[in-house]
XYZ file of C-alpha atoms in Angstrom:
324
model
C 97.519 127.728 100.979
C 97.193 124.436 99.085
C 95.415 124.699 95.748
C 92.207 122.664 95.387
C 92.180 119.424 93.432
C 90.613 120.207 90.058
C 88.077 117.522 89.179
C 86.239 116.682 85.979
C 83.001 114.691 86.127
C 82.662 111.899 83.579
C 78.931 111.413 83.158
C 75.795 112.886 84.714
C 74.531 109.874 86.653
C 72.028 110.213 89.481
C 74.658 109.567 92.172
C 76.724 112.442 90.774
C 73.761 114.800 90.757
C 72.309 113.891 94.164
C 75.337 113.307 96.354
C 78.766 113.786 94.838
C 78.490 117.113 93.040
C 76.829 118.924 95.978
C 79.551 117.555 98.285
C 82.304 118.574 95.869
C 80.855 122.071 95.529
C 80.843 122.428 99.327
C 84.414 121.177 99.760
C 87.178 123.736 100.207
C 89.833 121.458 98.693
C 88.003 120.595 95.455
C 87.189 122.621 92.357
C 84.789 121.134 89.811
C 86.192 122.460 86.545
C 84.262 120.456 83.924
C 81.320 118.105 83.493
C 81.216 115.774 80.498
C 78.345 113.897 78.947
C 77.761 112.009 75.716
C 75.394 114.785 74.632
C 75.969 118.518 74.774
C 72.643 119.620 76.296
C 73.010 117.276 79.279
C 76.508 118.533 80.044
C 75.463 122.151 79.580
C 72.491 121.811 81.916
C 74.476 120.327 84.800
C 77.591 122.442 84.228
C 75.396 125.521 84.413
C 74.320 124.580 87.922
C 77.948 124.376 89.077
C 79.362 127.209 86.966
C 81.926 125.030 85.241
C 82.833 123.979 81.719
C 80.473 121.645 79.796
C 82.188 119.019 77.652
C 80.660 116.771 75.015
C 82.455 113.421 74.993
C 84.590 111.763 77.634
C 87.775 111.812 75.571
C 87.582 115.580 75.411
C 87.335 115.769 79.185
C 90.519 113.720 79.538
C 92.330 116.043 77.126
C 91.767 119.100 79.335
C 95.069 120.135 80.982
C 93.252 121.892 83.833
C 91.743 118.589 85.051
C 93.842 116.918 87.769
C 91.428 114.088 88.529
C 88.203 112.595 87.234
C 85.183 111.183 89.004
C 83.557 108.316 87.081
C 79.929 107.438 87.942
C 79.320 105.544 84.683
C 77.648 102.098 84.527
C 79.855 99.242 85.728
C 80.397 97.834 82.227
C 82.142 101.089 81.222
C 84.427 101.411 84.244
C 87.484 99.504 83.016
C 87.615 101.299 79.661
C 87.361 104.818 81.034
C 89.421 104.257 84.183
C 92.271 103.041 81.995
C 91.828 105.943 79.576
C 91.902 108.413 82.462
C 95.035 106.891 83.986
C 96.821 106.885 80.631
C 95.855 110.558 80.280
C 97.642 111.237 83.577
C 94.522 111.795 85.692
C 93.823 110.545 89.208
C 90.561 108.603 89.360
C 87.684 108.286 91.810
C 85.317 105.655 90.399
C 81.976 104.460 91.679
C 81.914 101.015 93.209
C 82.689 98.388 92.164
C 85.841 99.244 90.236
C 85.243 96.284 87.901
C 83.458 92.936 87.940
C 86.699 91.065 87.158
C 89.404 90.661 89.845
C 92.118 90.457 87.190
C 90.996 93.763 85.666
C 90.821 95.330 89.112
C 94.413 94.301 89.841
C 95.618 95.443 86.418
C 94.107 98.902 86.790
C 95.418 99.356 90.328
C 98.876 98.305 89.129
C 98.644 100.742 86.217
C 97.772 103.585 88.581
C 100.651 102.710 90.898
C 103.137 102.494 88.029
C 102.198 106.002 86.921
C 102.208 107.576 90.376
C 98.448 108.133 90.223
C 95.654 107.475 92.702
C 92.834 105.107 91.764
C 90.152 104.908 94.453
C 86.899 102.967 94.479
C 84.106 105.072 95.990
C 82.822 102.823 98.799
C 81.589 105.629 101.012
C 80.085 103.929 104.048
C 83.481 102.766 105.344
C 84.333 106.441 105.906
C 81.468 107.004 108.391
C 82.685 107.275 111.990
C 79.922 105.039 113.380
C 81.649 101.896 112.121
C 84.893 102.811 113.838
C 82.885 103.283 117.045
C 81.414 99.794 116.622
C 84.870 98.359 116.079
C 86.094 99.980 119.288
C 83.193 98.429 121.207
C 84.196 95.024 119.859
C 87.812 95.572 120.844
C 86.747 96.501 124.381
C 84.779 93.276 124.711
C 81.321 94.888 124.833
C 79.713 91.666 123.543
C 82.378 89.156 124.551
C 83.944 87.019 121.827
C 82.563 87.647 118.360
C 80.573 84.697 116.997
C 78.803 85.941 113.864
C 78.013 88.903 111.659
C 74.698 89.486 109.869
C 73.965 92.207 107.308
C 71.114 93.131 104.973
C 70.886 95.724 102.242
C 67.710 95.662 100.177
C 65.864 98.357 98.240
C 62.400 98.571 96.641
C 61.704 97.860 92.993
C 63.328 100.254 90.529
C 61.888 101.645 87.268
C 62.042 98.982 84.552
C 64.492 101.038 82.473
C 66.985 101.402 85.326
C 70.526 100.381 84.327
C 70.676 97.956 87.257
C 68.276 95.705 85.351
C 70.474 95.684 82.229
C 73.112 92.927 82.059
C 74.950 94.595 79.188
C 75.682 97.554 81.490
C 76.815 95.409 84.407
C 73.511 95.364 86.261
C 72.366 93.046 88.997
C 71.795 93.107 92.742
C 75.195 91.654 93.646
C 77.259 94.410 92.042
C 74.970 97.196 93.244
C 73.653 96.427 96.750
C 75.389 93.121 97.490
C 78.757 94.831 97.653
C 77.778 96.677 100.841
C 77.230 93.709 103.178
C 80.255 91.933 101.703
C 82.468 94.958 102.363
C 80.953 95.364 105.831
C 81.841 91.751 106.641
C 85.411 92.468 105.556
C 85.450 95.632 107.675
C 84.611 93.783 110.881
C 85.914 90.265 110.267
C 89.009 91.020 108.220
C 90.121 89.907 104.771
C 90.662 86.201 105.498
C 87.093 85.298 104.543
C 86.066 82.405 102.344
C 82.788 81.914 100.489
C 81.004 78.899 101.953
C 77.869 79.292 99.872
C 75.962 81.763 97.721
C 72.556 81.893 96.086
C 71.420 84.477 93.546
C 67.820 84.816 92.422
C 65.943 86.703 89.712
C 62.404 88.028 89.754
C 60.200 86.839 86.856
C 61.159 88.520 83.608
C 64.430 89.963 84.868
C 67.702 89.302 83.021
C 69.890 89.960 86.058
C 70.003 88.728 89.622
C 67.648 90.740 91.822
C 68.363 89.043 95.154
C 71.038 87.038 96.879
C 72.308 85.446 100.063
C 75.898 84.671 101.003
C 77.550 82.701 103.780
C 81.160 83.631 104.528
C 83.502 82.096 107.086
C 86.634 83.291 108.810
C 89.372 80.783 109.586
C 88.592 80.874 113.302
C 84.992 79.844 112.645
C 83.244 83.227 112.824
C 80.581 83.422 110.113
C 78.961 86.211 108.106
C 75.406 85.790 106.819
C 74.501 88.387 104.205
C 71.366 89.156 102.174
C 70.704 91.753 99.487
C 68.126 92.582 96.846
C 66.665 95.106 94.420
C 62.949 94.357 94.814
C 62.428 94.141 98.574
C 61.292 96.276 101.473
C 64.069 98.684 102.375
C 66.675 97.427 104.842
C 70.156 98.763 105.599
C 71.518 97.164 108.754
C 73.987 94.866 110.383
C 74.315 92.948 113.619
C 77.305 91.505 115.419
C 76.592 88.633 117.797
C 79.024 87.731 120.554
C 79.340 85.332 123.442
C 77.702 87.774 125.886
C 75.701 90.198 123.755
C 75.082 91.797 120.404
C 75.509 95.125 118.601
C 72.888 96.371 116.146
C 73.164 99.180 113.596
C 70.313 100.438 111.400
C 70.526 102.795 108.403
C 74.047 101.474 108.132
C 75.109 102.013 104.541
C 73.670 105.231 103.064
C 72.724 107.600 105.921
C 72.216 111.286 105.053
C 74.722 113.741 106.472
C 72.279 115.058 109.094
C 71.257 111.617 110.364
C 71.940 111.002 114.066
C 73.491 107.519 114.099
C 72.680 105.159 116.943
C 74.440 101.992 118.063
C 72.350 99.539 120.076
C 74.188 97.252 122.481
C 72.411 94.330 124.177
C 74.268 92.423 126.872
C 72.410 89.988 129.105
C 69.303 91.808 130.341
C 70.864 95.223 129.718
C 70.045 97.164 126.574
C 71.396 100.598 125.738
C 71.435 102.948 122.781
C 74.525 105.009 122.060
C 73.780 108.084 119.893
C 76.652 109.660 117.975
C 77.120 112.996 116.272
C 76.014 113.129 112.612
C 78.738 112.412 110.086
C 78.996 112.982 106.343
C 80.430 109.893 104.651
C 80.334 111.540 101.223
C 82.486 114.424 102.428
C 84.780 112.018 104.246
C 85.226 109.860 101.159
C 86.151 112.907 99.094
C 88.624 114.048 101.737
C 90.289 110.628 101.672
C 90.598 110.897 97.888
C 92.015 114.418 97.813
C 94.472 113.572 100.607
C 95.742 110.640 98.554
C 95.965 112.809 95.421
C 98.121 115.347 97.255
C 100.640 112.653 98.206
C 100.178 110.818 94.871
C 99.997 107.620 96.911
C 96.975 105.403 97.468
C 96.469 103.914 100.925
C 97.856 100.359 100.804
C 95.094 99.031 103.089
C 92.414 100.555 100.854
C 93.994 99.025 97.745
C 94.208 95.616 99.431
C 90.542 95.797 100.491
C 89.506 96.715 96.948
C 91.332 93.667 95.577
C 89.992 91.287 98.216
C 86.468 92.615 97.753
C 86.748 91.957 94.015
C 87.846 88.378 94.712
C 84.939 87.710 97.081
C 82.316 89.237 94.795
C 83.603 87.212 91.853
C 83.404 84.007 93.913
C 79.854 84.851 94.954
C 78.945 85.544 91.334
C 80.393 82.223 90.195
C 78.964 80.241 93.101
C 75.472 81.653 93.005
C 72.814 80.291 90.654
C 69.822 82.283 89.475
C 68.821 80.986 86.021
């Protein structure tokens, strides 16, 4: 029987508490052995819930020989520092998206992981949900004819003023948080040969980061992707693929709960049908992809390439957009 991958948690962020730690605790191929925080009481409180070792300080977590891999849900501005420290300590790394806000740093860290025989994986979970594969199969079968355009929206309501996503010094902003999802979805369906035609970023009054944005991407064959995202909007999480004879629509596309029954709507001419699928757990699936890679000590080349290309596109959007 294969031993579980022993994981240490670097930080007690909300995403770790709500989604990742419960999924890790339920997995039969993962053992959470330690939880680290900057302060002892925080680590002790969360470690007590999962019956593991509390650690004060991230360096001390990386020094533990019983830790095979670390999960890093820290703010974006801290990713590069602690991903590098973890890799140099000989640990595999699962880091919350995006890996970094600098394509050169992203490449450097991925190269460092490869050179050391370690896995570095960016935790973009929605791509591991089976609904998107089902949509891709519909496209391949010609369910909507020739693909003409892709449209995606991911917007969330206003956050508490102290939320880190409003803090530029921590890597905040709508683009890096919610904008990544529609950009990655466009890559998923249209491929990596996308160019940024235009981008606009906006900020609500008094905010020091972008809180909304719109992007137009284009594939070489003329297919376009129109994307919108924002932090202070009515909730939306959807995409639509328009073809020469119909369209495919998906709602609750990016962060569905594990018990959600996903539905794909297909409109073709005067015919409209809804295709329900079995529930799927993208958090569990993402963790399984990580542990599988750790066992082989080899990251998936396609996943690495997508991470790099995503970093390039997001950087171009960031440079091309204007919000001041």
